[in-house]
mmCIF file of C-alpha atoms in Angstrom:
data_model
loop_
_atom_site.group_PDB
_atom_site.id
_atom_site.type_symbol
_atom_site.label_atom_id
_atom_site.label_comp_id
_atom_site.label_asym_id
_atom_site.label_seq_id
_atom_site.Cartn_x
_atom_site.Cartn_y
_atom_site.Cartn_z
ATOM 1 C CA ARG H 28 12.109 28.201 8.338
ATOM 2 C CA LYS H 29 10.183 24.945 8.076
ATOM 3 C CA GLU H 30 9.852 22.709 11.154
ATOM 4 C CA VAL H 31 12.229 20.203 9.627
ATOM 5 C CA GLU H 32 14.022 20.444 6.312
ATOM 6 C CA GLN H 33 16.355 17.855 4.841
ATOM 7 C CA ASP H 34 18.761 17.730 1.937
ATOM 8 C CA PRO H 35 16.446 16.667 -0.888
ATOM 9 C CA GLY H 36 18.895 14.275 -2.538
ATOM 10 C CA PRO H 37 19.015 11.771 -4.046
ATOM 11 C CA PHE H 38 22.615 10.869 -3.315
ATOM 12 C CA ASN H 39 24.402 8.356 -5.524
ATOM 13 C CA VAL H 40 27.826 7.363 -4.220
ATOM 14 C CA PRO H 41 30.310 4.568 -4.921
ATOM 15 C CA GLU H 42 31.097 1.919 -2.337
ATOM 16 C CA GLY H 43 33.642 3.166 0.155
ATOM 17 C CA ALA H 44 32.680 6.815 -0.199
ATOM 18 C CA THR H 45 31.882 9.153 2.672
ATOM 19 C CA VAL H 46 28.515 10.866 2.480
ATOM 20 C CA ALA H 47 26.831 13.435 4.703
ATOM 21 C CA PHE H 48 23.222 14.508 5.033
ATOM 22 C CA ASN H 49 22.018 17.685 6.675
ATOM 23 C CA CYS H 50 18.788 18.579 8.357
ATOM 24 C CA THR H 51 17.720 21.988 9.680
ATOM 25 C CA TYR H 52 15.025 22.633 12.262
ATOM 26 C CA SER H 53 13.105 25.636 13.479
ATOM 27 C CA ASN H 54 12.235 24.870 17.102
ATOM 28 C CA SER H 55 15.151 26.067 19.211
ATOM 29 C CA ALA H 56 13.651 24.350 22.270
ATOM 30 C CA SER H 57 14.159 20.882 20.778
ATOM 31 C CA GLN H 58 16.552 18.867 22.908
ATOM 32 C CA SER H 59 17.096 15.497 21.294
ATOM 33 C CA PHE H 60 17.090 14.438 17.693
ATOM 34 C CA PHE H 61 16.976 11.208 15.775
ATOM 35 C CA TRP H 62 18.007 9.695 12.486
ATOM 36 C CA TYR H 63 15.890 6.886 11.080
ATOM 37 C CA ARG H 64 16.587 4.591 8.184
ATOM 38 C CA GLN H 65 13.803 3.407 5.909
ATOM 39 C CA ASP H 66 14.308 0.656 3.365
ATOM 40 C CA CYS H 67 12.054 0.472 0.322
ATOM 41 C CA ARG H 68 8.540 -0.681 1.286
ATOM 42 C CA LYS H 69 9.536 -1.089 4.935
ATOM 43 C CA GLU H 70 8.866 0.866 8.099
ATOM 44 C CA PRO H 71 11.340 3.450 9.464
ATOM 45 C CA LYS H 72 13.850 2.069 11.942
ATOM 46 C CA LEU H 73 15.750 4.053 14.529
ATOM 47 C CA LEU H 74 19.381 4.487 13.502
ATOM 48 C CA MET H 75 20.841 6.989 15.922
ATOM 49 C CA SER H 76 19.916 9.583 18.502
ATOM 50 C CA VAL H 77 21.711 12.861 19.191
ATOM 51 C CA TYR H 78 21.392 14.703 22.502
ATOM 52 C CA SER H 79 24.581 16.692 22.892
ATOM 53 C CA SER H 80 27.073 17.722 20.253
ATOM 54 C CA GLY H 81 27.374 14.337 18.606
ATOM 55 C CA ASN H 82 27.113 10.575 18.651
ATOM 56 C CA GLU H 83 29.215 7.963 16.885
ATOM 57 C CA ASP H 84 28.360 4.351 16.156
ATOM 58 C CA GLY H 85 30.825 2.535 13.948
ATOM 59 C CA ARG H 86 30.763 4.082 10.499
ATOM 60 C CA PHE H 87 27.933 6.440 11.422
ATOM 61 C CA THR H 88 28.334 9.817 13.107
ATOM 62 C CA ALA H 89 25.495 12.146 14.000
ATOM 63 C CA GLN H 90 26.295 15.741 14.895
ATOM 64 C CA LEU H 91 24.229 18.529 16.344
ATOM 65 C CA ASN H 92 24.838 22.241 15.971
ATOM 66 C CA ARG H 93 22.379 24.073 18.237
ATOM 67 C CA ALA H 94 23.594 27.538 17.322
ATOM 68 C CA SER H 95 22.829 26.987 13.645
ATOM 69 C CA GLN H 96 19.946 24.599 14.344
ATOM 70 C CA TYR H 97 21.017 21.724 12.188
ATOM 71 C CA ILE H 98 21.886 18.078 12.574
ATOM 72 C CA SER H 99 23.952 15.977 10.244
ATOM 73 C CA LEU H 100 24.553 12.297 9.572
ATOM 74 C CA LEU H 101 27.906 11.171 8.254
ATOM 75 C CA ILE H 102 28.405 7.704 6.798
ATOM 76 C CA ARG H 103 31.977 6.586 6.240
ATOM 77 C CA ASP H 104 33.107 3.711 4.038
ATOM 78 C CA SER H 105 29.666 3.314 2.461
ATOM 79 C CA LYS H 106 28.383 -0.214 1.888
ATOM 80 C CA LEU H 107 25.833 -1.392 -0.648
ATOM 81 C CA SER H 108 23.584 -2.235 2.300
ATOM 82 C CA ASP H 109 23.524 1.430 3.349
ATOM 83 C CA SER H 110 21.245 2.172 0.387
ATOM 84 C CA ALA H 111 18.031 3.471 1.933
ATOM 85 C CA THR H 112 16.134 6.650 2.743
ATOM 86 C CA TYR H 113 17.417 8.502 5.790
ATOM 87 C CA LEU H 114 14.907 10.522 7.804
ATOM 88 C CA CYS H 115 15.736 13.106 10.423
ATOM 89 C CA VAL H 116 13.315 13.546 13.303
ATOM 90 C CA VAL H 117 12.932 16.592 15.480
ATOM 91 C CA PRO H 118 10.921 16.633 18.700
ATOM 92 C CA GLY H 119 8.539 19.412 19.574
ATOM 93 C CA GLY H 120 9.391 21.602 22.474
ATOM 94 C CA GLY H 121 7.700 21.000 25.782
ATOM 95 C CA SER H 122 6.281 17.737 27.012
ATOM 96 C CA ASN H 123 3.842 16.777 24.289
ATOM 97 C CA TYR H 124 6.272 14.223 22.806
ATOM 98 C CA LYS H 125 5.520 15.310 19.254
ATOM 99 C CA LEU H 126 8.095 14.107 16.733
ATOM 100 C CA THR H 127 8.271 15.684 13.273
ATOM 101 C CA PHE H 128 9.853 13.854 10.370
ATOM 102 C CA GLY H 129 11.763 15.351 7.497
ATOM 103 C CA LYS H 130 10.906 14.247 3.970
ATOM 104 C CA GLY H 131 13.896 11.952 3.823
ATOM 105 C CA THR H 132 17.044 11.736 1.728
ATOM 106 C CA LEU H 133 17.481 8.777 -0.605
ATOM 107 C CA LEU H 134 20.951 7.252 -0.675
ATOM 108 C CA THR H 135 22.054 4.753 -3.298
ATOM 109 C CA VAL H 136 25.470 3.158 -2.882
ATOM 110 C CA ASN H 137 26.749 1.757 -6.165
ATOM 111 C CA PRO H 138 29.239 -1.091 -6.635
ATOM 112 C CA GLU L 18 10.376 -8.159 23.038
ATOM 113 C CA ALA L 19 7.518 -8.180 20.550
ATOM 114 C CA GLY L 20 7.377 -5.236 18.192
ATOM 115 C CA VAL L 21 4.468 -3.055 17.149
ATOM 116 C CA ALA L 22 1.808 -5.122 15.417
ATOM 117 C CA GLN L 23 -0.498 -3.802 12.720
ATOM 118 C CA SER L 24 -3.254 -5.303 10.636
ATOM 119 C CA PRO L 25 -4.198 -5.681 7.926
ATOM 120 C CA ARG L 26 -0.947 -5.354 5.993
ATOM 121 C CA TYR L 27 -2.692 -4.508 2.742
ATOM 122 C CA LYS L 28 -6.122 -3.188 1.890
ATOM 123 C CA ILE L 29 -7.762 -2.282 -1.386
ATOM 124 C CA ILE L 30 -11.093 -0.476 -1.316
ATOM 125 C CA GLU L 31 -13.174 1.694 -3.577
ATOM 126 C CA LYS L 32 -13.644 5.393 -2.925
ATOM 127 C CA ARG L 33 -16.427 6.241 -0.515
ATOM 128 C CA GLN L 34 -16.016 2.917 1.287
ATOM 129 C CA SER L 35 -14.911 2.633 4.892
ATOM 130 C CA VAL L 36 -11.776 1.025 6.251
ATOM 131 C CA ALA L 37 -10.261 0.418 9.673
ATOM 132 C CA PHE L 38 -6.714 -0.275 10.763
ATOM 133 C CA TRP L 39 -5.594 -1.856 14.014
ATOM 134 C CA CYS L 40 -2.418 -1.343 16.030
ATOM 135 C CA ASN L 41 -1.032 -3.125 19.075
ATOM 136 C CA PRO L 42 1.924 -1.202 20.511
ATOM 137 C CA ILE L 43 4.915 -2.555 22.371
ATOM 138 C CA SER L 44 3.877 -3.569 25.870
ATOM 139 C CA GLY L 45 4.211 -0.733 28.341
ATOM 140 C CA HIS L 46 4.532 2.023 25.756
ATOM 141 C CA ALA L 47 2.265 4.862 26.815
ATOM 142 C CA THR L 48 2.678 6.970 23.684
ATOM 143 C CA LEU L 49 1.128 5.805 20.416
ATOM 144 C CA TYR L 50 1.236 7.542 17.053
ATOM 145 C CA TRP L 51 -0.544 7.106 13.741
ATOM 146 C CA TYR L 52 1.262 8.415 10.669
ATOM 147 C CA GLN L 53 0.335 8.649 7.012
ATOM 148 C CA GLN L 54 3.174 8.185 4.568
ATOM 149 C CA ILE L 55 2.660 8.990 0.917
ATOM 150 C CA LEU L 56 5.198 7.650 -1.563
ATOM 151 C CA GLY L 57 8.340 9.762 -1.642
ATOM 152 C CA GLN L 58 7.541 11.704 1.518
ATOM 153 C CA GLY L 59 8.329 11.394 5.192
ATOM 154 C CA PRO L 60 5.693 10.153 7.639
ATOM 155 C CA LYS L 61 3.086 12.768 8.505
ATOM 156 C CA LEU L 62 1.612 12.642 12.002
ATOM 157 C CA LEU L 63 -2.143 12.119 12.060
ATOM 158 C CA ILE L 64 -2.773 11.615 15.754
ATOM 159 C CA GLN L 65 -0.821 11.034 18.930
ATOM 160 C CA PHE L 66 -2.098 9.373 22.105
ATOM 161 C CA GLN L 67 -0.660 9.453 25.585
ATOM 162 C CA ASN L 68 -2.255 6.436 27.268
ATOM 163 C CA ASN L 69 -5.905 6.784 26.150
ATOM 164 C CA GLY L 70 -5.884 10.562 25.767
ATOM 165 C CA VAL L 71 -5.307 12.498 22.556
ATOM 166 C CA VAL L 72 -2.235 14.742 22.689
ATOM 167 C CA ASP L 73 -2.194 16.020 19.110
ATOM 168 C CA ASP L 74 -4.697 15.509 16.307
ATOM 169 C CA SER L 75 -4.144 18.808 14.545
ATOM 170 C CA GLN L 76 -3.383 17.152 11.194
ATOM 171 C CA LEU L 77 -6.139 14.547 11.328
ATOM 172 C CA PRO L 78 -8.857 15.198 8.693
ATOM 173 C CA LYS L 79 -11.629 14.893 11.222
ATOM 174 C CA ASP L 80 -14.416 14.962 8.677
ATOM 175 C CA ARG L 81 -13.394 11.496 7.537
ATOM 176 C CA PHE L 82 -10.721 10.130 9.876
ATOM 177 C CA SER L 83 -11.215 8.982 13.446
ATOM 178 C CA ALA L 84 -9.039 7.142 15.921
ATOM 179 C CA GLU L 85 -9.398 5.749 19.391
ATOM 180 C CA ARG L 86 -7.343 4.048 22.052
ATOM 181 C CA LEU L 87 -10.001 3.146 24.561
ATOM 182 C CA LYS L 88 -8.023 1.186 27.134
ATOM 183 C CA GLY L 89 -4.681 2.852 26.558
ATOM 184 C CA VAL L 90 -3.264 -0.146 24.694
ATOM 185 C CA ASP L 91 -4.578 -1.113 21.237
ATOM 186 C CA SER L 92 -5.698 1.565 18.824
ATOM 187 C CA THR L 93 -7.839 1.726 15.716
ATOM 188 C CA LEU L 94 -7.789 4.279 12.920
ATOM 189 C CA LYS L 95 -10.832 4.579 10.680
ATOM 190 C CA ILE L 96 -11.456 6.323 7.392
ATOM 191 C CA GLN L 97 -15.047 6.934 6.359
ATOM 192 C CA PRO L 98 -15.587 7.637 3.492
ATOM 193 C CA ALA L 99 -12.261 7.055 1.774
ATOM 194 C CA LYS L 100 -10.982 9.272 -1.019
ATOM 195 C CA LEU L 101 -8.461 8.510 -3.741
ATOM 196 C CA GLU L 102 -5.869 10.718 -2.041
ATOM 197 C CA ASP L 103 -6.009 8.543 1.077
ATOM 198 C CA SER L 104 -3.937 5.933 -0.758
ATOM 199 C CA ALA L 105 -0.829 5.695 1.392
ATOM 200 C CA VAL L 106 0.908 3.603 4.022
ATOM 201 C CA TYR L 107 -0.511 4.022 7.505
ATOM 202 C CA LEU L 108 2.149 3.536 10.130
ATOM 203 C CA CYS L 109 1.622 3.014 13.831
ATOM 204 C CA ALA L 110 4.456 3.748 16.235
ATOM 205 C CA SER L 111 4.861 3.565 19.989
ATOM 206 C CA SER L 112 7.311 4.782 22.563
ATOM 207 C CA SER L 113 8.018 4.670 26.287
ATOM 208 C CA ASP L 114 10.006 7.927 26.192
ATOM 209 C CA PRO L 115 9.776 9.631 22.792
ATOM 210 C CA HIS L 116 12.249 12.416 23.408
ATOM 211 C CA GLN L 117 14.916 10.136 24.832
ATOM 212 C CA ARG L 118 14.357 6.810 23.097
ATOM 213 C CA GLY L 119 12.595 7.737 19.875
ATOM 214 C CA GLN L 120 9.758 5.551 18.648
ATOM 215 C CA TYR L 121 9.298 2.090 17.178
ATOM 216 C CA PHE L 122 7.220 1.486 14.099
ATOM 217 C CA GLY L 123 4.971 -1.325 13.033
ATOM 218 C CA PRO L 124 5.152 -2.724 9.492
ATOM 219 C CA GLY L 125 2.363 -0.438 8.303
ATOM 220 C CA THR L 126 -0.867 -0.949 6.387
ATOM 221 C CA ARG L 127 -0.663 -0.241 2.676
ATOM 222 C CA LEU L 128 -4.001 1.235 1.532
ATOM 223 C CA LEU L 129 -5.043 1.605 -2.075
ATOM 224 C CA VAL L 130 -8.244 3.487 -2.823
ATOM 225 C CA LEU L 131 -9.630 2.918 -6.306
#
């Protein structure tokens, strides 16, 4: 299994739809995980972190399944402004603070 | 709080030339990262510093890339000589607690090698 592997996408959904992205990881020692959002020609920005089973912030829910080694990001009631690339980030085990990015999943929300 | 600063924002050079990028992290952030992001891919870690020490440079092409963070604050990344395949965005990120708080990115330097 690769260090980090994301749904390749792209995802095209209508406004108001619910969409979910998955990300699998190989390092079972990883403790916390992150989802970043990257707009076209911009830098990645931290969207959410996941430490335990899940985290919810408004329309966004991040879930962690340690047994199956995957994390997911659910977006409810999609807005046009949600169109972006979503990157999952997995830390390395131990204390070296390494963070490995997935390749990203492109989401386009259509009117 | 000021964010991560990077310069220049854009750079166009010819192959075999040299180029340097500068990064000023968020104040107090001990961990600093340089990433290379090629169009359509996620950021790829080049080098990671903890204060002024290198933690991970396993993916840094050391025959042409070098980086330093002499006083544990600002950092520079250099490419000498550049190749066509070095065309990418070079992102600097910093963090006070990477595994708990994630990291914060600068705007990046967009490099085009002709």
